[in-house]
Coordinates of C-alpha atoms in Angstrom, one line a residue:
M1 CA -26.5 0.5 -16.5
G2 CA -22.9 -1.2 -18.0
A3 CA -21.3 1.1 -15.2
L4 CA -24.4 0.4 -12.1
R5 CA -23.8 -3.3 -12.9
R6 CA -20.2 -2.9 -13.2
F7 CA -20.2 -1.1 -9.2
D8 CA -22.8 -4.0 -8.0
R9 CA -20.5 -6.2 -9.3
D10 CA -17.5 -4.4 -7.5
L11 CA -18.6 -4.2 -4.3
L12 CA -21.1 -8.2 -4.2
V13 CA -17.4 -9.2 -5.3
L14 CA -15.5 -7.1 -1.9
A15 CA -18.2 -8.9 0.4
A16 CA -17.9 -11.7 -1.0
G17 CA -14.1 -11.6 -0.7
V18 CA -14.6 -9.9 2.8
L19 CA -17.4 -13.5 3.9
V20 CA -14.3 -16.0 2.5
L21 CA -11.3 -14.7 4.3
I22 CA -13.3 -14.5 7.4
P23 CA -12.3 -17.9 8.9
V24 CA -8.9 -17.9 7.2
P25 CA -7.0 -18.0 10.5
L26 CA -9.0 -20.9 11.8
F27 CA -6.5 -22.9 9.3
L28 CA -3.5 -20.7 9.5
S29 CA -1.4 -20.2 12.9
G30 CA 2.0 -18.8 13.3
F31 CA 4.4 -18.3 10.6
L32 CA 1.5 -18.7 7.6
L33 CA -1.1 -16.3 10.1
E34 CA 1.7 -13.6 9.8
V35 CA 2.2 -14.1 6.0
A36 CA -1.7 -13.7 5.5
I37 CA -1.2 -10.3 7.5
Q38 CA 1.0 -8.8 6.1
T39 CA -0.1 -10.3 2.5
L40 CA -3.4 -7.8 3.2
L41 CA -1.0 -4.8 4.6
F42 CA 0.4 -5.3 1.1
G43 CA -3.0 -5.1 -0.8
L44 CA -4.0 -2.0 1.4
L45 CA -1.0 -0.3 0.2
G46 CA -0.7 -1.1 -3.3
V47 CA -4.6 -0.1 -3.6
A48 CA -3.2 3.4 -1.5
W49 CA -0.6 3.4 -4.6
N50 CA -3.2 2.4 -7.6
L51 CA -5.9 4.8 -6.8
M52 CA -2.7 7.9 -7.1
G53 CA -0.3 5.3 -10.1
G54 CA -3.2 4.1 -11.4
F55 CA -6.6 5.5 -12.0
A56 CA -5.0 9.2 -11.4
G57 CA -2.0 8.8 -14.1
Q58 CA 0.4 9.8 -11.8
F59 CA 3.5 7.6 -10.8
S60 CA 5.0 7.6 -7.9
F61 CA 8.4 6.4 -6.9
G62 CA 8.2 8.0 -2.8
H63 CA 4.9 6.7 -1.7
A64 CA 7.1 5.9 1.3
A65 CA 6.8 9.1 2.3
F66 CA 2.8 8.5 3.5
F67 CA 3.9 5.4 4.3
G68 CA 6.5 6.7 7.3
I69 CA 4.6 9.5 7.8
G70 CA 1.7 6.8 9.2
A71 CA 3.6 5.1 11.5
Y72 CA 6.0 8.1 12.8
A73 CA 2.5 9.6 13.7
T74 CA 1.8 6.8 15.5
A75 CA 4.7 6.3 17.1
V76 CA 4.7 9.8 18.7
A77 CA 1.1 9.7 19.3
V78 CA 1.2 6.3 20.9
T79 CA 5.2 6.5 22.9
D80 CA 4.9 10.2 24.1
Y81 CA 1.5 11.4 24.5
G82 CA -0.2 8.0 25.6
L83 CA -2.9 8.2 23.2
S84 CA -4.4 5.3 20.8
P85 CA -2.9 4.1 17.9
W86 CA -6.3 4.7 16.7
V87 CA -5.9 8.5 17.1
G88 CA -1.9 8.3 16.0
M89 CA -3.6 6.4 12.7
L90 CA -5.9 8.9 11.9
L91 CA -3.2 12.2 13.1
G92 CA -1.0 10.6 10.3
A93 CA -3.4 9.8 7.9
A94 CA -4.4 13.5 8.0
L95 CA -0.9 14.4 7.9
A96 CA 0.0 12.7 5.2
A97 CA -2.7 13.9 3.1
A98 CA -1.8 17.4 3.7
F99 CA 1.5 16.2 3.0
G100 CA 0.4 14.9 -0.4
V101 CA -1.1 17.8 -1.0
L102 CA 1.6 20.3 -0.6
V103 CA 3.3 17.8 -3.1
G104 CA 1.2 18.1 -5.7
F105 CA 0.5 21.2 -5.6
L106 CA 3.5 22.2 -6.1
S107 CA 5.0 19.4 -8.7
F108 CA 1.4 20.3 -10.7
R109 CA 1.7 23.7 -10.2
Y110 CA 5.2 23.2 -11.9
G111 CA 4.1 20.8 -14.8
L112 CA 5.9 17.9 -13.3
K113 CA 4.9 14.7 -15.3
G114 CA 5.8 11.5 -16.1
V115 CA 9.4 10.4 -14.9
F116 CA 9.9 13.9 -13.9
F117 CA 6.8 13.4 -11.0
A118 CA 8.5 9.9 -10.5
L119 CA 10.9 11.2 -9.1
A120 CA 9.8 14.7 -7.6
T121 CA 7.9 12.5 -5.1
F122 CA 10.7 9.9 -4.6
A123 CA 13.0 12.8 -3.6
F124 CA 10.3 14.2 -1.0
A125 CA 10.7 11.1 0.8
E126 CA 14.4 10.9 0.2
M127 CA 13.7 14.5 2.1
L128 CA 12.2 12.7 5.1
R129 CA 14.6 10.1 6.0
L130 CA 17.3 12.7 6.1
I131 CA 15.8 14.8 8.3
S132 CA 13.9 12.1 10.2
R133 CA 17.8 11.1 10.8
S134 CA 19.1 13.5 12.7
L135 CA 15.8 15.0 13.9
E136 CA 16.2 14.7 17.3
A137 CA 12.7 15.2 18.2
V138 CA 11.3 12.1 16.9
N139 CA 14.5 10.5 18.2
A140 CA 16.9 10.8 15.4
A141 CA 18.3 7.1 14.0
R142 CA 17.2 5.1 17.0
G143 CA 14.1 5.3 16.0
Y144 CA 10.5 3.9 18.0
N145 CA 10.1 1.4 20.2
I146 CA 6.4 0.6 20.8
P147 CA 5.9 0.2 24.5
I148 CA 3.2 -2.2 25.6
R149 CA 0.2 -0.8 27.5
S150 CA -2.1 -2.2 29.5
G151 CA -6.0 -1.5 28.6
N152 CA -8.7 -2.6 26.0
P153 CA -6.2 -4.3 23.6
W154 CA -8.7 -3.4 21.0
L155 CA -8.2 0.5 22.2
T156 CA -4.9 -0.2 22.5
L157 CA -4.1 -2.6 18.4
Q158 CA -2.5 -4.5 20.9
F159 CA -2.6 -8.4 20.9
P160 CA -0.8 -11.4 21.6
Q161 CA 2.0 -13.2 19.6
G162 CA 0.1 -14.9 17.2
S163 CA -3.0 -13.5 17.6
P164 CA -5.4 -13.9 14.8
N165 CA -7.0 -10.4 15.5
Y166 CA -4.5 -9.1 13.6
Y167 CA -5.4 -10.4 10.3
Y168 CA -9.2 -9.2 11.4
V169 CA -7.5 -5.9 11.6
I170 CA -5.9 -5.2 8.2
L171 CA -8.9 -7.1 7.2
A172 CA -10.8 -4.7 7.7
L173 CA -8.4 -1.9 7.1
L174 CA -7.9 -3.5 3.6
A175 CA -11.9 -4.0 3.1
L176 CA -12.7 -0.5 3.8
S177 CA -10.1 0.9 1.8
L178 CA -11.1 -0.7 -1.3
L179 CA -14.9 0.1 -0.5
A180 CA -13.7 3.8 -0.6
V181 CA -11.8 3.5 -3.8
I182 CA -15.0 1.9 -5.1
L183 CA -17.2 4.9 -4.4
L184 CA -15.2 6.9 -5.3
M185 CA -14.4 6.3 -8.8
R186 CA -17.7 5.2 -9.5
S187 CA -19.0 9.1 -8.7
R188 CA -18.3 11.8 -10.6
A189 CA -15.2 13.5 -9.0
G190 CA -13.8 9.4 -10.2
T191 CA -15.4 9.8 -13.5
F192 CA -13.1 13.1 -13.4
I193 CA -10.3 11.6 -12.6
L194 CA -10.5 9.3 -15.0
S195 CA -10.9 11.7 -17.8
I196 CA -8.0 13.6 -16.9
R197 CA -5.4 10.1 -17.2
E198 CA -6.6 10.1 -20.3
N199 CA -6.1 13.6 -22.0
E200 CA -6.2 15.6 -19.7
D201 CA -6.0 19.1 -22.1
A202 CA -9.7 17.4 -23.3
A203 CA -10.2 16.8 -19.5
A204 CA -10.2 21.0 -19.3
A205 CA -11.4 22.6 -22.0
L206 CA -14.4 20.6 -21.2
G207 CA -14.4 22.2 -17.8
V208 CA -13.0 19.9 -15.6
N209 CA -10.5 21.3 -13.2
P210 CA -7.2 19.0 -13.3
M211 CA -6.0 20.3 -10.3
R212 CA -8.7 19.5 -8.1
Y213 CA -8.8 15.9 -8.7
K214 CA -5.8 15.7 -9.2
L215 CA -5.0 16.6 -6.0
L216 CA -7.8 15.0 -4.5
A217 CA -6.6 11.0 -5.5
V218 CA -3.1 12.0 -4.2
A219 CA -4.8 12.7 -0.9
L220 CA -6.8 10.1 -0.6
S221 CA -3.9 7.7 -2.0
A222 CA -1.1 9.5 1.0
A223 CA -3.8 8.6 4.1
L224 CA -4.7 5.0 3.4
T225 CA -1.0 4.5 2.4
A226 CA -0.3 6.5 6.1
V227 CA -3.4 4.1 7.7
G228 CA -0.8 1.3 6.3
G229 CA 2.2 2.9 7.5
A230 CA 0.1 2.8 11.4
F231 CA -0.5 -1.0 10.9
Y232 CA 2.9 -1.9 10.9
V233 CA 4.3 0.1 13.2
Q234 CA 1.7 -1.1 15.2
Y235 CA 2.4 -4.6 14.7
F236 CA 5.3 -5.2 14.6
F237 CA 6.5 -2.7 17.8
F238 CA 8.9 -0.3 16.2
I239 CA 9.9 2.2 13.3
D240 CA 12.6 3.8 12.0
P241 CA 13.8 6.2 8.9
E242 CA 15.3 3.4 7.4
L243 CA 11.2 1.0 7.2
A244 CA 9.3 3.6 6.9
F245 CA 10.8 6.5 4.7
G246 CA 13.8 4.0 2.8
A247 CA 13.0 3.2 -1.3
S248 CA 12.6 -0.3 -1.4
V249 CA 9.2 1.1 1.3
S250 CA 8.3 2.7 -2.2
I251 CA 9.0 -0.2 -3.9
Q252 CA 6.9 -2.4 -2.2
I253 CA 4.6 -0.7 -1.9
L254 CA 3.9 0.3 -5.8
L255 CA 4.9 -3.5 -6.4
P256 CA 1.3 -5.0 -5.6
A257 CA 0.1 -2.2 -8.4
I258 CA 2.6 -3.2 -11.3
V259 CA 2.1 -6.7 -10.5
G260 CA -1.3 -7.9 -10.6
G261 CA -2.7 -4.9 -12.7
I262 CA -2.0 -0.7 -12.4
G263 CA -5.6 0.8 -12.8
T264 CA -7.7 -1.9 -11.7
T265 CA -9.9 -2.1 -8.8
W266 CA -8.5 -5.6 -8.0
G267 CA -4.9 -5.4 -9.7
P268 CA -3.4 -4.9 -6.0
V269 CA -5.2 -7.2 -4.0
V270 CA -4.4 -9.9 -6.9
G271 CA -0.5 -8.7 -7.4
S272 CA -0.3 -8.5 -3.3
L273 CA -0.7 -12.2 -3.1
I274 CA 1.6 -13.3 -6.2
I275 CA 4.4 -11.8 -4.4
T276 CA 4.3 -12.9 -1.4
V277 CA 3.9 -16.4 -3.1
L278 CA 6.9 -15.8 -5.1
G279 CA 8.7 -14.2 -2.2
Q280 CA 8.1 -17.5 0.0
G281 CA 8.2 -20.1 -2.6
S282 CA 11.5 -18.3 -3.7
T283 CA 12.9 -18.3 0.2
A284 CA 11.9 -22.4 0.6
L285 CA 13.5 -23.4 -2.6
V286 CA 17.3 -22.2 -1.3
R287 CA 16.4 -22.9 2.1
T288 CA 15.1 -26.7 1.6
P289 CA 16.5 -27.1 -2.5
P290 CA 14.8 -30.3 -4.3
P291 CA 17.7 -33.0 -4.0
F292 CA 19.0 -31.8 -8.4
L293 CA 19.5 -28.4 -7.3
E294 CA 21.3 -30.0 -3.8
A295 CA 23.6 -26.6 -5.0
L296 CA 21.8 -24.0 -4.2
Q297 CA 20.9 -24.8 -0.9
G298 CA 22.0 -22.2 1.4
V299 CA 23.6 -19.6 -1.2
S300 CA 23.2 -16.2 0.2
G301 CA 21.3 -13.8 -1.7
L302 CA 20.2 -16.1 -4.1
D303 CA 16.3 -16.0 -2.8
V304 CA 16.2 -12.2 -3.6
A305 CA 17.7 -13.1 -6.9
I306 CA 15.0 -15.3 -8.2
Y307 CA 12.2 -13.4 -6.4
G308 CA 13.5 -10.5 -8.6
A309 CA 14.0 -12.2 -11.7
L310 CA 10.7 -13.9 -11.5
I311 CA 8.6 -10.4 -11.0
V312 CA 10.6 -9.1 -13.7
L313 CA 9.6 -12.1 -16.1
V314 CA 6.0 -10.9 -14.9
V315 CA 6.0 -7.4 -16.0
L316 CA 7.7 -8.8 -19.4
F317 CA 5.3 -11.2 -20.5
L318 CA 1.8 -9.8 -18.6
P319 CA 2.9 -5.4 -18.8
R320 CA -1.4 -5.3 -17.7
G321 CA -0.9 -7.5 -14.6
V322 CA -1.5 -10.4 -13.9
F323 CA -5.3 -9.5 -12.8
G324 CA -5.7 -6.6 -15.8
T325 CA -4.0 -9.2 -18.6
L326 CA -6.8 -11.8 -17.4
R327 CA -9.4 -9.6 -17.1
E328 CA -8.8 -8.1 -20.8
R329 CA -8.3 -11.8 -22.8
L330 CA -11.7 -11.9 -20.7
G331 CA -13.6 -9.2 -22.2
A332 CA -14.9 -8.0 -19.3
A333 CA -12.9 -4.6 -19.0

């Protein structure tokens, strides 16, 4: 009954959250709307990473590989073959899932765990970055500029600058991703994934196939990350190897879950919001500081240093993440 109540509660929170967020574009425009769209995008990427790194316990430092596959698959589909970006998004998700299964199988087959598995995922992402930089079939280091297409903007996923439709698209993608994760983690397969995270040997002794369910988590996590990559390239109309497969991309993807709470349903969403507030706040502080901090105005790189220091403080004092700590203290775990 407890699990059922938690299942119902998560679905109610998801439905209520979507209803609350739908009218947001009525109150935001321009820069603030762009910030809201990027917050939802990194919320989606954090939810995807959390499925593999949090619920399944397989810490990844190379999710840029899946993000880049989704972005490049969409860019190639739209630019080279004239297909709808929705088709590219599905192709990217399928390719990323397949690549994730390959990476996971090779890593798990040879017993890679913990930091060694994280380094293996990083190595695969770097491999894709280096290949894409020199492979002319995907425009090498030049990357792709997405052409403007005519036709129904919902089919081409191209809207006028400042359109709230991008907001609604990424909101729907985030909601569907959360729904998929909630349904998976409340299913029999989700129970097996959690049992493997807690004690893989004990789970295997009880008849659970660790390889099968870890690969399931990796595949779904990779596919959802690729969906985020596909949206990114359609929103910014450009992608290159650094933006797709760079190490900074992997860090940005895992930060929402770490700050919000690894292994919690809502932690990555909360973490994405906090990261956005900290990032924009540090930028605003350096750009227009209060009179007693006037000496800081315009100092190059200071906003990034403040942002990094704030993230470190959150991690040090709230190791379970903001949402994870609140949930623990409120006794709702």
